[in-house]
Amino acid sequence: PTALPGIHDAIYCASGPEHSIVTTRAGKAYAWGFNSNMQLGLGAEADDQPTPKEVVGKAVNERGIVWVGCGGQFGAMAALKSG
């Protein structure tokens, strides 16, 4: 295991061949690795990320991410239903 800078209370982590995503008890998701197909969920303008970066945006903000998954060229997240 390797400590992740700035990540505390991780509850679930998934890794693909070239990227990883983790979720925390607070329901936040962090992603790092290659982003050539936007698999990190950080947007089209995001470069590859050498360290974890919080995934933000209207699809995830205040939703409570409870699960993450990674594959070869994709990342997936599951959130609590809003409203």
mmCIF file of N, CA and C in Angstrom:
data_model
loop_
_atom_site.group_PDB
_atom_site.id
_atom_site.type_symbol
_atom_site.label_atom_id
_atom_site.label_comp_id
_atom_site.label_asym_id
_atom_site.label_seq_id
_atom_site.Cartn_x
_atom_site.Cartn_y
_atom_site.Cartn_z
ATOM 1 N N PRO A 1 0.824 -1.208 0.000
ATOM 2 C CA PRO A 1 0.000 0.000 0.000
ATOM 3 C C PRO A 1 0.861 1.262 0.000
ATOM 4 N N THR A 2 0.354 2.279 -0.636
ATOM 5 C CA THR A 2 1.022 3.573 -0.698
ATOM 6 C C THR A 2 0.064 4.648 -0.218
ATOM 7 N N ALA A 3 0.501 5.472 0.714
ATOM 8 C CA ALA A 3 -0.328 6.576 1.193
ATOM 9 C C ALA A 3 -0.571 7.558 0.050
ATOM 10 N N LEU A 4 -1.797 8.053 -0.041
ATOM 11 C CA LEU A 4 -2.148 9.022 -1.079
ATOM 12 C C LEU A 4 -2.146 10.416 -0.471
ATOM 13 N N PRO A 5 -1.359 11.339 -1.007
ATOM 14 C CA PRO A 5 -1.308 12.681 -0.439
ATOM 15 C C PRO A 5 -2.668 13.363 -0.496
ATOM 16 N N GLY A 6 -3.132 13.868 0.639
ATOM 17 C CA GLY A 6 -4.386 14.609 0.686
ATOM 18 C C GLY A 6 -5.635 13.757 0.745
ATOM 19 N N ILE A 7 -5.513 12.431 0.738
ATOM 20 C CA ILE A 7 -6.679 11.551 0.793
ATOM 21 C C ILE A 7 -6.750 10.920 2.182
ATOM 22 N N HIS A 8 -7.842 11.165 2.871
ATOM 23 C CA HIS A 8 -8.055 10.589 4.190
ATOM 24 C C HIS A 8 -9.399 9.870 4.173
ATOM 25 N N ASP A 9 -9.519 8.832 4.923
ATOM 26 C CA ASP A 9 -10.783 8.090 5.037
ATOM 27 C C ASP A 9 -11.249 7.485 3.722
ATOM 28 N N ALA A 10 -10.335 6.976 2.922
ATOM 29 C CA ALA A 10 -10.727 6.289 1.687
ATOM 30 C C ALA A 10 -11.513 5.036 2.056
ATOM 31 N N ILE A 11 -12.619 4.795 1.338
ATOM 32 C CA ILE A 11 -13.416 3.603 1.618
ATOM 33 C C ILE A 11 -13.475 2.638 0.438
ATOM 34 N N TYR A 12 -13.170 3.129 -0.764
ATOM 35 C CA TYR A 12 -13.237 2.257 -1.931
ATOM 36 C C TYR A 12 -12.268 2.774 -2.983
ATOM 37 N N CYS A 13 -11.535 1.868 -3.593
ATOM 38 C CA CYS A 13 -10.572 2.243 -4.625
ATOM 39 C C CYS A 13 -10.685 1.267 -5.790
ATOM 40 N N ALA A 14 -10.539 1.787 -6.986
ATOM 41 C CA ALA A 14 -10.533 0.940 -8.185
ATOM 42 C C ALA A 14 -9.358 1.359 -9.052
ATOM 43 N N SER A 15 -8.774 0.380 -9.744
ATOM 44 C CA SER A 15 -7.640 0.665 -10.617
ATOM 45 C C SER A 15 -7.834 0.011 -11.967
ATOM 46 N N GLY A 16 -7.547 0.779 -13.002
ATOM 47 C CA GLY A 16 -7.465 0.249 -14.349
ATOM 48 C C GLY A 16 -5.996 0.064 -14.673
ATOM 49 N N PRO A 17 -5.660 -0.279 -15.897
ATOM 50 C CA PRO A 17 -4.261 -0.482 -16.242
ATOM 51 C C PRO A 17 -3.421 0.792 -16.128
ATOM 52 N N GLU A 18 -4.054 1.967 -16.295
ATOM 53 C CA GLU A 18 -3.276 3.209 -16.312
ATOM 54 C C GLU A 18 -3.907 4.339 -15.512
ATOM 55 N N HIS A 19 -4.925 4.052 -14.706
ATOM 56 C CA HIS A 19 -5.530 5.094 -13.877
ATOM 57 C C HIS A 19 -6.219 4.467 -12.670
ATOM 58 N N SER A 20 -6.494 5.319 -11.672
ATOM 59 C CA SER A 20 -7.169 4.865 -10.461
ATOM 60 C C SER A 20 -8.162 5.922 -10.001
ATOM 61 N N ILE A 21 -9.189 5.481 -9.275
ATOM 62 C CA ILE A 21 -10.177 6.373 -8.680
ATOM 63 C C ILE A 21 -10.467 5.858 -7.279
ATOM 64 N N VAL A 22 -10.596 6.770 -6.330
ATOM 65 C CA VAL A 22 -10.902 6.408 -4.949
ATOM 66 C C VAL A 22 -12.065 7.270 -4.467
ATOM 67 N N THR A 23 -12.874 6.739 -3.563
ATOM 68 C CA THR A 23 -13.926 7.522 -2.939
ATOM 69 C C THR A 23 -13.693 7.531 -1.431
ATOM 70 N N THR A 24 -14.173 8.584 -0.780
ATOM 71 C CA THR A 24 -13.955 8.763 0.647
ATOM 72 C C THR A 24 -15.267 8.665 1.423
ATOM 73 N N ARG A 25 -15.151 8.585 2.742
ATOM 74 C CA ARG A 25 -16.344 8.560 3.604
ATOM 75 C C ARG A 25 -17.224 9.788 3.389
ATOM 76 N N ALA A 26 -16.614 10.899 2.991
ATOM 77 C CA ALA A 26 -17.358 12.134 2.743
ATOM 78 C C ALA A 26 -18.082 12.113 1.403
ATOM 79 N N GLY A 27 -17.928 11.043 0.619
ATOM 80 C CA GLY A 27 -18.611 10.935 -0.667
ATOM 81 C C GLY A 27 -17.923 11.650 -1.805
ATOM 82 N N LYS A 28 -16.669 11.994 -1.629
ATOM 83 C CA LYS A 28 -15.906 12.656 -2.691
ATOM 84 C C LYS A 28 -15.115 11.604 -3.463
ATOM 85 N N ALA A 29 -14.847 11.892 -4.733
ATOM 86 C CA ALA A 29 -14.051 10.985 -5.563
ATOM 87 C C ALA A 29 -12.789 11.716 -6.006
ATOM 88 N N TYR A 30 -11.685 10.977 -6.055
ATOM 89 C CA TYR A 30 -10.397 11.494 -6.500
ATOM 90 C C TYR A 30 -9.859 10.547 -7.557
ATOM 91 N N ALA A 31 -9.266 11.119 -8.625
ATOM 92 C CA ALA A 31 -8.768 10.297 -9.730
ATOM 93 C C ALA A 31 -7.357 10.732 -10.108
ATOM 94 N N TRP A 32 -6.566 9.765 -10.633
ATOM 95 C CA TRP A 32 -5.225 10.070 -11.110
ATOM 96 C C TRP A 32 -4.802 9.023 -12.121
ATOM 97 N N GLY A 33 -3.809 9.400 -12.935
ATOM 98 C CA GLY A 33 -3.306 8.516 -13.974
ATOM 99 C C GLY A 33 -3.492 9.142 -15.344
ATOM 100 N N PHE A 34 -3.514 8.299 -16.369
ATOM 101 C CA PHE A 34 -3.700 8.778 -17.734
ATOM 102 C C PHE A 34 -5.149 9.206 -17.957
ATOM 103 N N ASN A 35 -5.323 10.236 -18.788
ATOM 104 C CA ASN A 35 -6.660 10.776 -19.049
ATOM 105 C C ASN A 35 -6.904 10.947 -20.544
ATOM 106 N N SER A 36 -6.275 10.121 -21.370
ATOM 107 C CA SER A 36 -6.370 10.285 -22.825
ATOM 108 C C SER A 36 -7.791 10.137 -23.352
ATOM 109 N N ASN A 37 -8.642 9.375 -22.673
ATOM 110 C CA ASN A 37 -10.034 9.192 -23.090
ATOM 111 C C ASN A 37 -11.012 9.774 -22.086
ATOM 112 N N MET A 38 -10.531 10.725 -21.283
ATOM 113 C CA MET A 38 -11.331 11.384 -20.242
ATOM 114 C C MET A 38 -11.833 10.396 -19.196
ATOM 115 N N GLN A 39 -11.123 9.292 -19.002
ATOM 116 C CA GLN A 39 -11.553 8.268 -18.070
ATOM 117 C C GLN A 39 -11.450 8.693 -16.600
ATOM 118 N N LEU A 40 -10.788 9.815 -16.332
ATOM 119 C CA LEU A 40 -10.687 10.277 -14.949
ATOM 120 C C LEU A 40 -11.920 11.050 -14.501
ATOM 121 N N GLY A 41 -12.754 11.482 -15.441
ATOM 122 C CA GLY A 41 -13.929 12.259 -15.073
ATOM 123 C C GLY A 41 -13.601 13.700 -14.740
ATOM 124 N N LEU A 42 -12.458 14.178 -15.207
ATOM 125 C CA LEU A 42 -12.004 15.532 -14.896
ATOM 126 C C LEU A 42 -12.240 16.518 -16.029
ATOM 127 N N GLY A 43 -12.876 16.087 -17.096
ATOM 128 C CA GLY A 43 -13.167 16.971 -18.217
ATOM 129 C C GLY A 43 -12.205 16.796 -19.372
ATOM 130 N N ALA A 44 -12.602 17.312 -20.511
ATOM 131 C CA ALA A 44 -11.836 17.143 -21.748
ATOM 132 C C ALA A 44 -10.515 17.895 -21.728
ATOM 133 N N GLU A 45 -10.442 18.986 -20.980
ATOM 134 C CA GLU A 45 -9.230 19.794 -20.960
ATOM 135 C C GLU A 45 -8.187 19.269 -19.981
ATOM 136 N N ALA A 46 -8.546 18.327 -19.135
ATOM 137 C CA ALA A 46 -7.633 17.839 -18.102
ATOM 138 C C ALA A 46 -6.518 16.987 -18.699
ATOM 139 N N ASP A 47 -5.321 17.252 -18.243
ATOM 140 C CA ASP A 47 -4.163 16.456 -18.646
ATOM 141 C C ASP A 47 -4.089 15.210 -17.771
ATOM 142 N N ASP A 48 -3.140 14.351 -18.065
ATOM 143 C CA ASP A 48 -2.866 13.223 -17.184
ATOM 144 C C ASP A 48 -2.545 13.770 -15.798
ATOM 145 N N GLN A 49 -2.921 13.030 -14.773
ATOM 146 C CA GLN A 49 -2.746 13.482 -13.394
ATOM 147 C C GLN A 49 -1.792 12.558 -12.651
ATOM 148 N N PRO A 50 -0.628 13.068 -12.205
ATOM 149 C CA PRO A 50 0.310 12.214 -11.485
ATOM 150 C C PRO A 50 -0.103 11.957 -10.039
ATOM 151 N N THR A 51 -0.945 12.824 -9.479
ATOM 152 C CA THR A 51 -1.421 12.671 -8.102
ATOM 153 C C THR A 51 -2.941 12.817 -8.080
ATOM 154 N N PRO A 52 -3.608 12.323 -7.042
ATOM 155 C CA PRO A 52 -5.074 12.388 -6.990
ATOM 156 C C PRO A 52 -5.608 13.809 -7.092
ATOM 157 N N LYS A 53 -6.652 13.964 -7.901
ATOM 158 C CA LYS A 53 -7.330 15.254 -8.070
ATOM 159 C C LYS A 53 -8.824 15.010 -7.871
ATOM 160 N N GLU A 54 -9.484 15.894 -7.109
ATOM 161 C CA GLU A 54 -10.907 15.713 -6.829
ATOM 162 C C GLU A 54 -11.737 15.835 -8.109
ATOM 163 N N VAL A 55 -12.675 14.920 -8.273
ATOM 164 C CA VAL A 55 -13.603 14.950 -9.391
ATOM 165 C C VAL A 55 -14.763 15.862 -8.987
ATOM 166 N N VAL A 56 -14.977 16.921 -9.748
ATOM 167 C CA VAL A 56 -16.039 17.878 -9.449
ATOM 168 C C VAL A 56 -16.878 18.114 -10.693
ATOM 169 N N GLY A 57 -18.067 18.638 -10.503
ATOM 170 C CA GLY A 57 -18.962 18.947 -11.603
ATOM 171 C C GLY A 57 -20.395 18.684 -11.183
ATOM 172 N N LYS A 58 -21.342 19.170 -11.960
ATOM 173 C CA LYS A 58 -22.739 19.068 -11.556
ATOM 174 C C LYS A 58 -23.228 17.624 -11.449
ATOM 175 N N ALA A 59 -22.597 16.701 -12.136
ATOM 176 C CA ALA A 59 -23.019 15.301 -12.062
ATOM 177 C C ALA A 59 -22.601 14.636 -10.748
ATOM 178 N N VAL A 60 -21.602 15.186 -10.061
ATOM 179 C CA VAL A 60 -21.112 14.556 -8.830
ATOM 180 C C VAL A 60 -21.204 15.437 -7.591
ATOM 181 N N ASN A 61 -21.263 16.742 -7.752
ATOM 182 C CA ASN A 61 -21.275 17.629 -6.590
ATOM 183 C C ASN A 61 -22.450 17.311 -5.669
ATOM 184 N N GLU A 62 -22.134 17.159 -4.394
ATOM 185 C CA GLU A 62 -23.124 16.932 -3.344
ATOM 186 C C GLU A 62 -23.988 15.696 -3.578
ATOM 187 N N ARG A 63 -23.493 14.737 -4.343
ATOM 188 C CA ARG A 63 -24.259 13.517 -4.614
ATOM 189 C C ARG A 63 -23.890 12.377 -3.681
ATOM 190 N N GLY A 64 -22.678 12.364 -3.144
ATOM 191 C CA GLY A 64 -22.240 11.274 -2.304
ATOM 192 C C GLY A 64 -21.826 10.060 -3.114
ATOM 193 N N ILE A 65 -20.623 10.076 -3.648
ATOM 194 C CA ILE A 65 -20.105 8.954 -4.429
ATOM 195 C C ILE A 65 -19.892 7.769 -3.483
ATOM 196 N N VAL A 66 -20.464 6.628 -3.821
ATOM 197 C CA VAL A 66 -20.382 5.452 -2.939
ATOM 198 C C VAL A 66 -19.633 4.280 -3.563
ATOM 199 N N TRP A 67 -19.346 4.352 -4.849
ATOM 200 C CA TRP A 67 -18.658 3.255 -5.533
ATOM 201 C C TRP A 67 -17.931 3.810 -6.737
ATOM 202 N N VAL A 68 -16.768 3.246 -7.045
ATOM 203 C CA VAL A 68 -16.009 3.616 -8.242
ATOM 204 C C VAL A 68 -15.508 2.357 -8.924
ATOM 205 N N GLY A 69 -15.350 2.428 -10.234
ATOM 206 C CA GLY A 69 -14.827 1.301 -10.998
ATOM 207 C C GLY A 69 -13.961 1.815 -12.134
ATOM 208 N N CYS A 70 -12.997 1.023 -12.549
ATOM 209 C CA CYS A 70 -12.092 1.400 -13.633
ATOM 210 C C CYS A 70 -11.906 0.227 -14.580
ATOM 211 N N GLY A 71 -11.708 0.552 -15.839
ATOM 212 C CA GLY A 71 -11.376 -0.456 -16.838
ATOM 213 C C GLY A 71 -10.257 0.089 -17.694
ATOM 214 N N GLY A 72 -10.067 -0.509 -18.840
ATOM 215 C CA GLY A 72 -8.985 -0.106 -19.717
ATOM 216 C C GLY A 72 -9.033 1.352 -20.128
ATOM 217 N N GLN A 73 -10.177 1.826 -20.578
ATOM 218 C CA GLN A 73 -10.288 3.200 -21.040
ATOM 219 C C GLN A 73 -11.545 3.866 -20.507
ATOM 220 N N PHE A 74 -11.966 3.482 -19.302
ATOM 221 C CA PHE A 74 -13.140 4.126 -18.720
ATOM 222 C C PHE A 74 -13.033 4.163 -17.207
ATOM 223 N N GLY A 75 -13.774 5.075 -16.613
ATOM 224 C CA GLY A 75 -13.955 5.138 -15.173
ATOM 225 C C GLY A 75 -15.447 5.255 -14.931
ATOM 226 N N ALA A 76 -15.942 4.693 -13.852
ATOM 227 C CA ALA A 76 -17.366 4.752 -13.537
ATOM 228 C C ALA A 76 -17.542 5.066 -12.056
ATOM 229 N N MET A 77 -18.618 5.778 -11.720
ATOM 230 C CA MET A 77 -18.924 6.115 -10.338
ATOM 231 C C MET A 77 -20.407 5.913 -10.098
ATOM 232 N N ALA A 78 -20.743 5.530 -8.878
ATOM 233 C CA ALA A 78 -22.142 5.423 -8.481
ATOM 234 C C ALA A 78 -22.362 6.383 -7.321
ATOM 235 N N ALA A 79 -23.487 7.089 -7.359
ATOM 236 C CA ALA A 79 -23.784 8.101 -6.354
ATOM 237 C C ALA A 79 -25.152 7.848 -5.738
ATOM 238 N N LEU A 80 -25.326 8.406 -4.555
ATOM 239 C CA LEU A 80 -26.634 8.371 -3.925
ATOM 240 C C LEU A 80 -27.589 9.223 -4.748
ATOM 241 N N LYS A 81 -28.840 8.826 -4.766
ATOM 242 C CA LYS A 81 -29.846 9.585 -5.495
ATOM 243 C C LYS A 81 -30.043 10.936 -4.827
ATOM 244 N N SER A 82 -30.067 12.008 -5.622
ATOM 245 C CA SER A 82 -30.263 13.346 -5.061
ATOM 246 C C SER A 82 -31.751 13.632 -4.956
ATOM 247 N N GLY A 83 -32.049 14.601 -4.085
ATOM 248 C CA GLY A 83 -33.414 15.072 -3.955
ATOM 249 C C GLY A 83 -34.204 14.203 -3.116
#
